[in-house]
Coordinates of C-alpha atoms in Angstrom, one line a residue:
M1232 CA -1.0 -3.4 -20.1
K1233 CA -1.5 -7.1 -19.5
K1234 CA -4.7 -8.9 -20.0
L1235 CA -5.6 -11.0 -17.0
T1236 CA -5.6 -14.6 -18.1
S1237 CA -6.2 -17.5 -15.7
K1238 CA -6.7 -21.2 -15.5
N1239 CA -9.8 -20.1 -13.4
L1240 CA -12.8 -18.9 -15.4
D1241 CA -13.5 -16.3 -12.8
P1242 CA -10.1 -14.7 -11.9
K1243 CA -10.1 -12.5 -8.8
I1244 CA -7.8 -9.7 -7.6
L1245 CA -7.2 -9.6 -3.9
A1246 CA -5.4 -6.5 -2.5
S1247 CA -4.2 -6.7 1.1
D1248 CA -2.8 -4.1 3.5
F1249 CA 0.4 -5.2 5.1
D1250 CA 0.9 -3.9 8.7
G1251 CA -1.8 -5.0 11.0
T1252 CA -3.6 -7.0 8.3
L1253 CA -1.1 -9.5 6.9
Y1254 CA 2.0 -8.6 9.0
I1255 CA 0.9 -9.0 12.7
D1256 CA 3.1 -9.0 15.8
G1257 CA 6.2 -9.0 13.6
D1258 CA 5.4 -11.9 11.3
I1259 CA 3.2 -13.3 8.6
S1260 CA 1.4 -16.4 9.7
S1261 CA 2.1 -19.7 7.9
K1262 CA -1.6 -20.2 7.3
D1263 CA -1.8 -16.9 5.5
L1264 CA 1.3 -17.7 3.4
R1265 CA -0.1 -21.1 2.4
A1266 CA -3.5 -19.6 1.5
I1267 CA -2.0 -16.9 -0.6
K1268 CA 0.1 -19.4 -2.6
D1269 CA -3.0 -21.6 -3.1
F1270 CA -4.9 -18.5 -4.3
Q1271 CA -2.2 -17.7 -6.8
D1272 CA -1.8 -21.3 -7.9
L1273 CA -5.5 -21.2 -8.9
G1274 CA -4.7 -18.3 -11.3
H1275 CA -5.9 -15.5 -9.0
I1276 CA -3.9 -12.3 -8.4
F1277 CA -2.7 -11.3 -5.0
G1278 CA -1.1 -7.9 -4.1
I1279 CA 0.1 -5.9 -1.2
V1280 CA -1.1 -2.3 -0.6
T1281 CA 1.0 -0.5 2.0
G1282 CA 2.1 2.8 3.4
R1283 CA 5.6 1.3 3.7
A1284 CA 8.3 2.0 1.1
Y1285 CA 9.3 -0.9 -1.0
L1286 CA 12.8 -0.9 0.6
S1287 CA 11.1 -1.4 4.0
L1288 CA 8.7 -4.1 2.7
K1289 CA 11.2 -6.2 0.7
P1290 CA 13.2 -7.8 3.5
L1291 CA 10.0 -8.8 5.3
I1292 CA 8.6 -10.8 2.4
K1293 CA 11.7 -11.9 0.7
E1294 CA 11.7 -15.7 -0.1
R1295 CA 8.4 -16.0 1.7
L1296 CA 5.8 -14.3 -0.4
R1297 CA 5.7 -13.4 -4.1
P1298 CA 3.0 -10.8 -4.6
D1299 CA 1.8 -10.2 -8.1
F1300 CA 1.8 -6.5 -7.4
I1301 CA 2.9 -4.0 -4.7
I1302 CA 1.4 -0.6 -4.1
A1303 CA 3.9 1.1 -1.8
N1304 CA 4.1 4.5 -0.2
N1305 CA 0.3 4.8 -0.1
G1306 CA 0.0 4.7 -3.9
A1307 CA 3.1 6.7 -4.9
H1308 CA 5.1 3.6 -6.0
V1309 CA 3.5 0.7 -7.9
L1310 CA 5.2 -2.5 -9.0
V1311 CA 3.9 -5.5 -11.0
R1312 CA 5.4 -8.9 -11.4
E1313 CA 6.3 -9.7 -15.0
D1314 CA 8.2 -12.9 -16.0
G1315 CA 8.8 -13.6 -12.3
I1316 CA 10.4 -10.1 -11.6
L1317 CA 8.8 -7.1 -9.9
R1318 CA 9.0 -4.2 -12.3
Q1319 CA 8.1 -0.6 -11.8
L1320 CA 4.7 0.4 -13.2
A1321 CA 4.4 3.9 -11.8
I1322 CA 6.2 6.3 -9.6
K1323 CA 4.8 9.6 -8.3
V1324 CA 7.4 12.0 -6.9
I1325 CA 6.7 15.2 -4.9
D1326 CA 7.3 18.6 -6.4
P1327 CA 10.7 19.7 -5.0
K1328 CA 9.6 23.3 -4.4
K1329 CA 6.6 22.3 -2.4
L1330 CA 8.6 19.7 -0.6
G1331 CA 11.1 22.2 0.6
S1332 CA 8.4 24.5 2.0
F1333 CA 6.8 21.6 3.9
V1334 CA 10.1 20.4 5.4
D1335 CA 11.1 23.9 6.4
Y1336 CA 7.7 24.4 8.2
Y1337 CA 7.9 21.2 10.2
K1338 CA 11.5 20.3 10.7
D1339 CA 11.9 22.1 14.0
T1340 CA 8.9 20.4 15.4
Y1341 CA 9.1 16.8 14.2
D1342 CA 11.7 14.3 12.9
I1343 CA 11.0 13.8 9.2
V1344 CA 12.0 10.7 7.3
V1345 CA 12.4 10.9 3.5
F1346 CA 11.8 8.0 1.1
T1347 CA 13.2 8.5 -2.4
D1348 CA 12.7 7.0 -5.9
K1349 CA 16.2 5.5 -5.6
Q1350 CA 14.9 3.3 -2.8
R1351 CA 16.8 5.2 -0.1
K1352 CA 15.7 6.3 3.3
L1353 CA 17.1 9.7 4.4
D1354 CA 17.0 11.9 7.5
N1355 CA 17.0 15.2 5.6
L1356 CA 16.8 16.6 2.1
D1357 CA 20.4 17.6 2.0
E1358 CA 21.3 14.0 1.4
L1359 CA 19.5 13.8 -1.9
F1360 CA 21.4 12.9 -5.0
Y1361 CA 21.2 15.0 -8.1
E1362 CA 17.8 14.2 -9.9
E1363 CA 16.7 12.0 -7.0
G1364 CA 13.0 12.4 -6.3
V1365 CA 11.1 12.0 -3.1
L1366 CA 8.2 9.6 -3.0
A1367 CA 7.0 10.2 0.5
L1368 CA 7.8 11.7 3.9
A1369 CA 7.0 10.1 7.2
I1370 CA 6.4 12.0 10.4
Y1371 CA 6.2 9.7 13.5
G1372 CA 4.1 10.7 16.5
P1373 CA 1.3 13.1 15.6
S1374 CA -2.1 11.9 14.6
E1375 CA -2.7 14.9 12.4
L1376 CA -0.8 17.8 11.0
G1377 CA -3.5 20.4 10.4
D1378 CA -4.6 22.0 7.1
S1379 CA -1.6 24.2 6.2
F1380 CA -0.4 22.1 3.3
K1381 CA -3.5 20.1 2.3
K1382 CA -3.8 21.8 -1.1
D1383 CA -0.4 20.5 -2.1
F1384 CA -0.1 17.1 -0.4
S1385 CA -2.1 14.0 0.6
F1386 CA -1.8 13.0 4.2
H1387 CA -2.3 9.4 5.2
R1388 CA -2.3 8.5 8.9
S1389 CA -1.9 5.1 10.4
K1390 CA -0.8 3.8 13.8
G1391 CA 1.9 6.2 15.1
V1392 CA 2.8 7.8 11.8
V1393 CA 1.5 10.4 9.2
D1394 CA 2.8 9.7 5.6
I1395 CA 2.9 12.6 3.1
V1396 CA 2.7 12.0 -0.6
R1397 CA 1.8 14.0 -3.7
K1398 CA -1.6 15.5 -3.9
D1399 CA -4.4 13.1 -4.9
I1400 CA -2.3 10.0 -4.4
N1401 CA -3.7 7.2 -2.2
K1402 CA -4.0 3.4 -2.1
Q1403 CA -7.1 3.6 -4.4
T1404 CA -5.2 5.4 -7.2
G1405 CA -2.7 2.6 -7.1
I1406 CA -5.6 0.1 -7.3
G1407 CA -6.8 1.9 -10.4
L1408 CA -3.4 1.5 -12.1
I1409 CA -3.5 -2.2 -11.3
K1410 CA -6.9 -2.6 -12.8
D1411 CA -5.8 -0.8 -15.9
Y1412 CA -2.6 -2.9 -16.1
Y1413 CA -4.6 -6.2 -16.0
K1414 CA -7.5 -4.8 -18.0
Y1415 CA -9.7 -5.9 -15.2
D1416 CA -13.2 -4.6 -15.0
G1417 CA -14.4 -6.5 -12.0
E1418 CA -14.3 -5.3 -8.4
V1419 CA -11.1 -5.8 -6.5
I1420 CA -11.4 -7.6 -3.2
A1421 CA -9.8 -5.4 -0.5
I1422 CA -8.8 -6.0 3.1
G1423 CA -7.3 -3.5 5.6
D1424 CA -7.4 -2.3 9.2
D1425 CA -6.4 1.4 9.5
Y1426 CA -7.1 5.0 8.4
N1427 CA -4.9 4.9 5.3
D1428 CA -6.9 1.9 4.0
I1429 CA -10.2 3.7 4.0
E1430 CA -9.9 5.1 0.4
F1431 CA -9.5 1.7 -1.2
L1432 CA -11.9 -0.1 1.2
K1433 CA -14.8 2.1 0.4
E1434 CA -14.4 1.8 -3.3
T1435 CA -15.5 -1.9 -3.5
S1436 CA -18.4 -3.8 -2.2
N1437 CA -15.9 -6.6 -1.5
S1438 CA -14.2 -4.9 1.4
Y1439 CA -13.1 -6.7 4.6
T1440 CA -11.3 -6.0 7.8
L1441 CA -10.1 -8.2 10.6
D1442 CA -12.2 -9.3 13.5
Y1443 CA -10.0 -7.5 16.1
V1444 CA -10.4 -4.1 14.4
D1445 CA -12.3 -1.5 16.4
N1446 CA -11.5 1.6 14.3
K1447 CA -14.9 3.1 13.8
E1448 CA -14.0 4.9 10.6
V1449 CA -12.8 1.6 9.0
L1450 CA -15.8 -0.3 10.3
K1451 CA -18.1 2.3 8.6
V1452 CA -16.8 1.4 5.1
V1453 CA -16.2 -2.3 5.2
R1454 CA -18.8 -4.9 4.5
Q1455 CA -17.5 -7.9 6.4
S1456 CA -14.8 -9.0 8.8
V1457 CA -12.7 -12.1 8.9
E1458 CA -10.2 -13.7 11.3
S1459 CA -7.3 -13.5 8.9
V1460 CA -6.3 -13.1 5.3
G1461 CA -6.1 -16.8 5.1
Q1462 CA -9.7 -17.2 6.2
L1463 CA -10.8 -14.6 3.6
I1464 CA -9.0 -16.6 0.9
D1465 CA -10.6 -19.8 2.0
K1466 CA -14.0 -18.1 1.6
L1467 CA -13.1 -16.8 -1.8
I1468 CA -11.9 -20.1 -3.1
K1469 CA -15.0 -21.9 -1.9
S1470 CA -17.4 -19.3 -3.3

């Protein structure tokens, strides 16, 4: 664990969703990038909380953004930056026996993508290496998958995809690990736009979405909306 120290007497932790919140129309705005750097330069902590696998996120932020932490695969994979390098803090793989049953049930209906703890993306379980674990599955197309496996898995839906991870894993469990790591007892500031953000948005009074969002379930749990992550950071710095 690392005690959060800062040149600022009131250090803050800001956790941002990626797709649809920070990464919009295939890019991260220059305004958001500058604001995040200014926020970090003041001694605050900025992290990305995403349904994406780290292997998918990495090329999109490489040499542009240096988050202090990443919560990937909806909480199944957590990384923190130590001495300038992102290091693995936690990894939560799916029970192989439960995994096989799930895939057998759905494989003839949907295409299933497999994300592993070796940072590989596979089309089927037969491609797994010995002792390679599965962090998450992604099924593209359906909005829901029913209740058949809800006792064994957590389902996280967002635009066009349902992600499946180990039971009781979500973005908020990742936030809990980050707070423990930094020994931070304040409220994390959270911003997101989709269904898979609801768990971590509703756990803080400092929750935000973007002005364009019309998802009623998201709007129920957030306190405020902003134009962009950059505008939110401007507000936080001035407050």
